[in-house]
Amino acid sequence: MLPHTFAHPLSGLGWNGERDEQFAHLAEAGLTPGRIARIDRGQCDIVLLDPDTGELRTVRADTRPVTGAETVENPCTGDWAAVDLAAQPMPALAAVLPRTTAIIRKSAAKRSDGQVLAANIDTVLIAVSLAAEPDLGRVERFLALAWESGAHPVVALTKADLVNDAEFIREDVEAVAPGATVLVVSAETGEGLDVLRACVGGSTALIGQSGAGKSTLTNALAGAEAMLVQQTRSVDEKGRHTTTTRELIPLPGGGVVIDTPGLRGVGLYGGEGLGQAFAEIDELAGECRFDDCSHRTEPGCAVRAALADGTLPERRWESFLKLQRENEWIASRTDARLAAERAKKWKTLTRSVRGLPVRK
């Protein structure tokens, strides 16, 4: 059930005064505002205020009018959009409002394109299962992705009821999560859920591997069986893909959570989140004698000194270098792709000016 206890009917879904201003000219065109709850095969479910009844309802709409070639520009779960309810043969998205934040990962294809996982979120909730020993390198990768989005990351160590040393594990995870909140939770016993609810007000996107307990957490936050839950395999604690699409779920006290499918690969897209995910390395680099220190052989290198005395673990440094190399590769591929696209557009424009047929 959607909440109806807010000053603006869409406030419970994250609407604010800034959105009023952005939507003003669209309202004059007779369009209706709403938030995308789910996208599937060129159509979406969008929650909006019915102009006839004044009640919130979910409408199926065609996304094709605003779907472009660039993946990161395509509509996504969490987007605020303008809907043309009078369009035929079905309602259609007419525009997507500017995003405040967005989780973007490199697409699974061997290209430099990005894929938006969720938009306009305040918190990225990273689910990490304690049923198996957490992979700190993967946690760092998720954190970099979260910081990159512009939202605040919270790490939820799930299934705490399955281990006896959850607090010790939390300390290890906290060591690789500067600036992030790390919680130990159990949907089975209720441990940590009250604290978690207090940390995820507003709009929250839930990410993690399959089997990390994301759908279970969604149900716990929603106070209902909003998402189907399946058991992990006992052999390797790997999960099945219970969630197959990104879905926005309204929360009872206001706010929403966006549950996402399990992520096998987490390729970064951009790199701005590395500085926050590895804040202590960024701070150490600022103490080096030379501004352009490569942290290899230069005298007065604070990073090398920290590695030598154990203040900076070698594993964490290697993890940072790996993600940095990935970002450099993505940046080079993106620059090459954009350059090729600009050259193609210029060639097309030149041929059209000369009156020559445009090659497709």
Short mmCIF file of C-alpha atoms in Angstrom, two decimals:
data_model
loop_
_atom_site.label_atom_id
_atom_site.label_comp_id
_atom_site.label_asym_id
_atom_site.label_seq_id
_atom_site.Cartn_x
_atom_site.Cartn_y
_atom_site.Cartn_z
CA MET A 1 0.00 0.00 0.00
CA LEU A 2 1.36 3.44 -0.93
CA PRO A 3 1.58 6.08 1.79
CA HIS A 4 -0.94 8.95 1.69
CA THR A 5 0.12 10.97 4.75
CA PHE A 6 2.36 13.56 3.04
CA ALA A 7 1.78 17.21 2.11
CA HIS A 8 2.42 16.45 -1.56
CA PRO A 9 0.94 13.17 -2.80
CA LEU A 10 4.32 12.14 -4.28
CA SER A 11 6.40 13.22 -1.26
CA GLY A 12 6.50 9.69 0.07
CA LEU A 13 8.26 8.63 -3.12
CA GLY A 14 10.87 11.40 -2.89
CA TRP A 15 9.22 14.34 -4.68
CA ASN A 16 10.33 17.79 -3.46
CA GLY A 17 10.15 21.49 -4.30
CA GLU A 18 13.03 21.25 -6.76
CA ARG A 19 11.04 18.71 -8.76
CA ASP A 20 8.08 21.11 -8.81
CA GLU A 21 10.26 23.70 -10.54
CA GLN A 22 11.71 21.19 -13.02
CA PHE A 23 8.26 19.92 -13.93
CA ALA A 24 6.46 23.28 -14.27
CA HIS A 25 6.80 23.59 -18.06
CA LEU A 26 5.88 19.92 -18.52
CA ALA A 27 2.73 20.38 -16.44
CA GLU A 28 1.72 23.24 -18.77
CA ALA A 29 1.89 20.73 -21.64
CA GLY A 30 -0.65 18.54 -19.87
CA LEU A 31 1.83 15.87 -18.75
CA THR A 32 1.65 14.01 -15.44
CA PRO A 33 4.63 13.46 -13.09
CA GLY A 34 5.51 10.03 -11.74
CA ARG A 35 8.38 7.82 -10.61
CA ILE A 36 9.47 4.75 -12.54
CA ALA A 37 9.02 1.64 -10.42
CA ARG A 38 10.01 -1.01 -12.94
CA ILE A 39 11.18 -1.30 -16.55
CA ASP A 40 10.75 -4.36 -18.73
CA ARG A 41 11.05 -4.74 -22.52
CA GLY A 42 10.38 -1.20 -23.63
CA GLN A 43 7.62 -0.55 -21.11
CA CYS A 44 7.58 0.57 -17.50
CA ASP A 45 5.41 0.67 -14.43
CA ILE A 46 5.24 4.24 -13.16
CA VAL A 47 3.63 5.46 -9.92
CA LEU A 48 1.76 8.72 -10.44
CA LEU A 49 -1.07 10.87 -9.18
CA ASP A 50 -4.24 10.14 -11.11
CA PRO A 51 -5.45 13.56 -12.36
CA ASP A 52 -9.09 12.41 -12.22
CA THR A 53 -9.24 10.73 -8.80
CA GLY A 54 -6.36 12.45 -6.98
CA GLU A 55 -5.13 9.01 -5.85
CA LEU A 56 -1.77 7.37 -6.40
CA ARG A 57 -1.83 4.51 -8.87
CA THR A 58 0.55 2.51 -11.04
CA VAL A 59 0.31 2.93 -14.81
CA ARG A 60 1.93 0.88 -17.57
CA ALA A 61 3.67 3.19 -20.06
CA ASP A 62 5.72 2.95 -23.24
CA THR A 63 9.35 4.05 -22.70
CA ARG A 64 10.35 4.07 -26.38
CA PRO A 65 9.68 7.80 -27.00
CA VAL A 66 12.55 8.71 -24.63
CA THR A 67 14.84 5.70 -25.11
CA GLY A 68 18.07 6.70 -26.84
CA ALA A 69 21.11 4.85 -28.11
CA GLU A 70 23.24 5.70 -25.07
CA THR A 71 22.57 3.32 -22.20
CA VAL A 72 23.20 5.87 -19.46
CA GLU A 73 20.57 8.18 -20.97
CA ASN A 74 17.84 5.55 -21.05
CA PRO A 75 15.03 5.67 -18.45
CA CYS A 76 15.79 3.69 -15.31
CA THR A 77 14.06 2.55 -12.14
CA GLY A 78 13.98 5.52 -9.77
CA ASP A 79 13.79 8.14 -12.52
CA TRP A 80 11.22 10.91 -12.25
CA ALA A 81 9.39 11.20 -15.53
CA ALA A 82 6.61 13.03 -17.35
CA VAL A 83 3.83 10.79 -18.65
CA ASP A 84 1.44 11.47 -21.51
CA LEU A 85 -1.67 9.65 -20.28
CA ALA A 86 -3.55 10.48 -23.48
CA ALA A 87 -1.05 8.80 -25.80
CA GLN A 88 -2.28 5.92 -27.94
CA PRO A 89 -2.32 2.96 -27.94
CA MET A 90 -1.03 3.30 -24.35
CA PRO A 91 0.36 5.98 -22.02
CA ALA A 92 3.94 6.98 -22.89
CA LEU A 93 6.92 8.60 -21.24
CA ALA A 94 7.41 12.06 -22.72
CA ALA A 95 10.47 13.17 -20.74
CA VAL A 96 12.80 12.18 -17.90
CA LEU A 97 13.72 14.77 -15.27
CA PRO A 98 17.42 15.43 -14.46
CA ARG A 99 18.93 12.92 -12.04
CA THR A 100 20.40 14.00 -8.72
CA THR A 101 22.33 10.75 -8.27
CA ALA A 102 22.73 7.50 -10.21
CA ILE A 103 24.48 4.17 -9.74
CA ILE A 104 26.28 3.49 -13.00
CA ARG A 105 28.43 0.45 -13.69
CA LYS A 106 30.29 -0.55 -16.82
CA SER A 107 28.04 -2.62 -19.04
CA ALA A 108 28.61 -6.37 -19.14
CA ALA A 109 29.62 -6.13 -22.81
CA LYS A 110 33.28 -5.55 -23.68
CA ARG A 111 32.60 -1.91 -24.45
CA SER A 112 32.93 1.39 -22.63
CA ASP A 113 29.18 1.96 -22.23
CA GLY A 114 27.61 2.37 -18.82
CA GLN A 115 24.49 0.80 -17.33
CA VAL A 116 22.33 2.71 -14.84
CA LEU A 117 21.21 0.46 -11.98
CA ALA A 118 19.11 3.00 -10.07
CA ALA A 119 18.51 6.76 -10.14
CA ASN A 120 17.75 9.55 -7.66
CA ILE A 121 18.81 7.62 -4.58
CA ASP A 122 20.06 8.95 -1.22
CA THR A 123 21.60 5.73 0.11
CA VAL A 124 23.30 2.74 -1.51
CA LEU A 125 22.74 -0.28 0.74
CA ILE A 126 25.39 -2.92 0.02
CA ALA A 127 24.34 -6.39 1.17
CA VAL A 128 27.23 -8.71 2.09
CA SER A 129 26.40 -12.20 3.32
CA LEU A 130 28.17 -13.59 6.40
CA ALA A 131 27.29 -17.15 5.30
CA ALA A 132 30.72 -17.13 3.64
CA GLU A 133 33.85 -15.12 4.40
CA PRO A 134 33.38 -11.63 2.88
CA ASP A 135 35.59 -10.80 -0.09
CA LEU A 136 37.10 -7.47 1.00
CA GLY A 137 38.20 -6.66 -2.54
CA ARG A 138 34.63 -7.01 -3.78
CA VAL A 139 33.36 -4.90 -0.88
CA GLU A 140 35.83 -2.16 -1.90
CA ARG A 141 34.58 -2.39 -5.47
CA PHE A 142 30.94 -2.00 -4.36
CA LEU A 143 31.91 0.94 -2.16
CA ALA A 144 33.68 2.71 -5.03
CA LEU A 145 30.56 2.18 -7.15
CA ALA A 146 28.38 3.57 -4.34
CA TRP A 147 30.52 6.67 -3.71
CA GLU A 148 30.63 7.29 -7.44
CA SER A 149 26.82 7.53 -7.51
CA GLY A 150 26.75 10.59 -5.28
CA ALA A 151 24.76 8.76 -2.59
CA HIS A 152 25.98 7.59 0.83
CA PRO A 153 26.95 3.92 1.18
CA VAL A 154 25.79 1.66 3.99
CA VAL A 155 27.16 -1.88 4.25
CA ALA A 156 24.77 -4.46 5.72
CA LEU A 157 26.47 -7.67 6.83
CA THR A 158 23.51 -10.02 6.48
CA LYS A 159 22.72 -13.46 7.93
CA ALA A 160 24.48 -12.64 11.21
CA ASP A 161 22.62 -15.51 12.85
CA LEU A 162 24.82 -17.97 10.93
CA VAL A 163 28.13 -16.90 12.54
CA ASN A 164 29.52 -16.33 16.02
CA ASP A 165 32.14 -13.72 15.16
CA ALA A 166 30.01 -11.16 13.30
CA GLU A 167 31.42 -8.21 15.26
CA PHE A 168 35.01 -9.17 14.46
CA ILE A 169 34.10 -9.42 10.76
CA ARG A 170 32.42 -6.02 10.98
CA GLU A 171 35.69 -4.51 12.23
CA ASP A 172 37.53 -5.98 9.22
CA VAL A 173 34.95 -4.54 6.83
CA GLU A 174 34.98 -1.16 8.57
CA ALA A 175 38.74 -1.00 7.97
CA VAL A 176 38.12 -1.03 4.19
CA ALA A 177 35.06 1.23 4.31
CA PRO A 178 36.19 4.72 5.42
CA GLY A 179 33.26 7.09 5.72
CA ALA A 180 30.65 4.36 5.24
CA THR A 181 28.28 2.92 7.83
CA VAL A 182 28.76 -0.81 8.48
CA LEU A 183 25.98 -2.75 10.25
CA VAL A 184 25.48 -6.35 11.32
CA VAL A 185 21.93 -7.52 10.63
CA SER A 186 19.82 -10.64 10.62
CA ALA A 187 16.37 -10.78 9.07
CA GLU A 188 15.91 -14.12 10.84
CA THR A 189 16.35 -12.76 14.39
CA GLY A 190 15.70 -9.06 13.75
CA GLU A 191 19.19 -8.08 14.91
CA GLY A 192 20.22 -4.65 13.65
CA LEU A 193 17.07 -4.02 11.61
CA ASP A 194 15.91 -1.03 13.68
CA VAL A 195 19.29 0.65 13.22
CA LEU A 196 19.21 -0.21 9.51
CA ARG A 197 15.77 1.37 9.08
CA ALA A 198 17.08 4.53 10.72
CA CYS A 199 19.99 4.65 8.25
CA VAL A 200 18.03 4.25 5.01
CA GLY A 201 15.45 7.03 4.98
CA GLY A 202 14.50 8.60 1.67
CA SER A 203 15.36 6.61 -1.45
CA THR A 204 17.61 3.57 -1.04
CA ALA A 205 19.08 1.26 -3.69
CA LEU A 206 19.99 -2.25 -2.56
CA ILE A 207 22.92 -3.89 -4.36
CA GLY A 208 25.05 -7.00 -3.84
CA GLN A 209 25.73 -10.49 -5.09
CA SER A 210 23.02 -13.12 -5.54
CA GLY A 211 22.37 -14.86 -2.25
CA ALA A 212 23.39 -11.88 -0.12
CA GLY A 213 19.84 -11.53 1.20
CA LYS A 214 18.77 -8.41 -0.69
CA SER A 215 15.17 -9.49 -1.24
CA THR A 216 14.91 -10.60 2.40
CA LEU A 217 16.16 -7.17 3.50
CA THR A 218 13.67 -5.49 1.17
CA ASN A 219 10.83 -7.45 2.75
CA ALA A 220 12.10 -6.58 6.24
CA LEU A 221 12.25 -2.87 5.42
CA ALA A 222 8.87 -2.92 3.65
CA GLY A 223 7.23 -4.88 6.45
CA ALA A 224 5.66 -7.21 3.88
CA GLU A 225 6.51 -10.00 1.45
CA ALA A 226 7.17 -7.55 -1.36
CA MET A 227 9.84 -9.70 -3.01
CA LEU A 228 10.15 -13.43 -3.63
CA VAL A 229 12.92 -15.09 -1.58
CA GLN A 230 14.80 -18.28 -2.51
CA GLN A 231 17.31 -20.36 -0.60
CA THR A 232 21.01 -20.23 -1.43
CA ARG A 233 22.82 -23.39 -2.53
CA SER A 234 24.24 -25.14 0.52
CA VAL A 235 27.31 -26.29 -1.46
CA ASP A 236 28.80 -22.86 -2.10
CA GLU A 237 26.27 -20.40 -0.58
CA LYS A 238 25.69 -18.91 -4.03
CA GLY A 239 22.28 -17.45 -4.63
CA ARG A 240 19.77 -17.89 -7.39
CA HIS A 241 18.61 -14.80 -9.28
CA THR A 242 15.36 -14.29 -7.33
CA THR A 243 15.18 -10.65 -8.47
CA THR A 244 15.36 -10.38 -12.26
CA THR A 245 14.54 -6.69 -12.72
CA ARG A 246 15.12 -3.55 -10.69
CA GLU A 247 11.99 -2.73 -8.72
CA LEU A 248 10.99 0.25 -6.58
CA ILE A 249 9.12 -0.65 -3.37
CA PRO A 250 7.41 2.09 -1.26
CA LEU A 251 8.14 1.85 2.48
CA PRO A 252 5.41 2.12 5.14
CA GLY A 253 6.80 5.22 6.85
CA GLY A 254 7.72 7.01 3.64
CA GLY A 255 10.65 6.57 1.32
CA VAL A 256 11.39 3.77 -1.12
CA VAL A 257 13.84 0.93 -1.61
CA ILE A 258 14.98 -0.23 -5.05
CA ASP A 259 15.85 -3.92 -5.09
CA THR A 260 18.26 -4.94 -7.85
CA PRO A 261 19.30 -8.29 -9.36
CA GLY A 262 22.46 -9.91 -8.02
CA LEU A 263 25.63 -8.49 -9.57
CA ARG A 264 28.26 -10.98 -10.73
CA GLY A 265 30.47 -8.33 -12.31
CA VAL A 266 30.94 -4.85 -10.89
CA GLY A 267 32.84 -2.80 -13.43
CA LEU A 268 33.38 0.80 -12.38
CA TYR A 269 32.37 3.61 -14.71
CA GLY A 270 34.08 6.94 -14.17
CA GLY A 271 36.44 6.55 -11.21
CA GLU A 272 35.47 9.54 -9.05
CA GLY A 273 34.44 7.18 -6.23
CA LEU A 274 37.93 5.73 -5.77
CA GLY A 275 39.18 8.71 -3.78
CA GLN A 276 36.41 8.22 -1.19
CA ALA A 277 36.50 4.43 -1.17
CA PHE A 278 40.26 4.59 -0.50
CA ALA A 279 40.27 7.83 1.48
CA GLU A 280 43.35 6.96 3.52
CA ILE A 281 45.42 6.41 0.36
CA ASP A 282 44.24 9.74 -1.00
CA GLU A 283 45.28 11.36 2.28
CA LEU A 284 48.69 9.67 2.26
CA ALA A 285 49.31 10.76 -1.33
CA GLY A 286 48.81 14.36 -0.19
CA GLU A 287 51.70 13.94 2.26
CA CYS A 288 54.23 12.81 -0.37
CA ARG A 289 57.21 15.12 -0.98
CA PHE A 290 56.37 15.46 -4.68
CA ASP A 291 52.92 16.39 -5.98
CA ASP A 292 53.33 14.06 -8.97
CA CYS A 293 54.65 11.14 -6.91
CA SER A 294 54.07 7.77 -8.60
CA HIS A 295 54.51 5.94 -5.27
CA ARG A 296 57.24 3.73 -6.68
CA THR A 297 60.80 4.92 -6.04
CA GLU A 298 60.52 8.61 -5.19
CA PRO A 299 62.08 9.79 -1.89
CA GLY A 300 59.68 11.07 0.72
CA CYS A 301 56.77 8.93 -0.52
CA ALA A 302 54.23 8.67 2.29
CA VAL A 303 52.43 5.78 0.57
CA ARG A 304 55.60 3.64 0.37
CA ALA A 305 56.38 4.50 3.99
CA ALA A 306 52.92 3.37 5.10
CA LEU A 307 53.33 0.12 3.15
CA ALA A 308 56.72 -0.47 4.76
CA ASP A 309 55.49 -0.02 8.34
CA GLY A 310 52.23 -1.89 7.76
CA THR A 311 49.98 1.12 8.28
CA LEU A 312 48.67 0.58 4.75
CA PRO A 313 48.05 -3.14 4.07
CA GLU A 314 49.59 -4.45 0.84
CA ARG A 315 46.29 -6.12 -0.10
CA ARG A 316 44.43 -2.82 0.05
CA TRP A 317 47.08 -1.03 -2.01
CA GLU A 318 46.94 -3.74 -4.68
CA SER A 319 43.14 -3.50 -4.72
CA PHE A 320 43.38 0.26 -5.24
CA LEU A 321 45.85 -0.14 -8.11
CA LYS A 322 43.65 -2.74 -9.79
CA LEU A 323 40.57 -0.50 -9.72
CA GLN A 324 42.65 2.47 -10.84
CA ARG A 325 43.90 0.52 -13.88
CA GLU A 326 40.32 -0.47 -14.75
CA ASN A 327 39.21 3.15 -14.61
CA GLU A 328 42.08 4.27 -16.81
CA TRP A 329 41.12 1.62 -19.37
CA ILE A 330 37.46 2.67 -19.30
CA ALA A 331 38.43 6.32 -19.68
CA SER A 332 40.62 5.58 -22.70
CA ARG A 333 37.92 3.44 -24.34
CA THR A 334 35.26 6.06 -23.63
CA ASP A 335 37.40 8.84 -25.12
CA ALA A 336 38.04 6.72 -28.23
CA ARG A 337 34.34 5.90 -28.61
CA LEU A 338 33.26 9.52 -28.21
CA ALA A 339 35.91 10.64 -30.70
CA ALA A 340 34.66 8.06 -33.24
CA GLU A 341 31.06 9.20 -32.72
CA ARG A 342 32.04 12.87 -33.21
CA ALA A 343 33.96 11.98 -36.39
CA LYS A 344 30.96 10.06 -37.74
CA LYS A 345 28.58 12.94 -37.03
CA TRP A 346 30.96 15.44 -38.64
CA LYS A 347 31.34 13.27 -41.72
CA THR A 348 27.55 12.94 -42.02
CA LEU A 349 27.11 16.70 -41.64
CA THR A 350 29.80 17.42 -44.26
CA ARG A 351 28.22 15.05 -46.80
CA SER A 352 24.76 16.57 -46.27
CA VAL A 353 26.13 20.11 -46.76
CA ARG A 354 27.78 19.03 -50.01
CA GLY A 355 24.55 17.45 -51.20
CA LEU A 356 26.00 13.94 -51.14
CA PRO A 357 23.98 10.91 -49.99
CA VAL A 358 24.46 10.13 -46.30
CA ARG A 359 25.96 6.70 -45.66
CA LYS A 360 24.27 4.64 -43.00
#
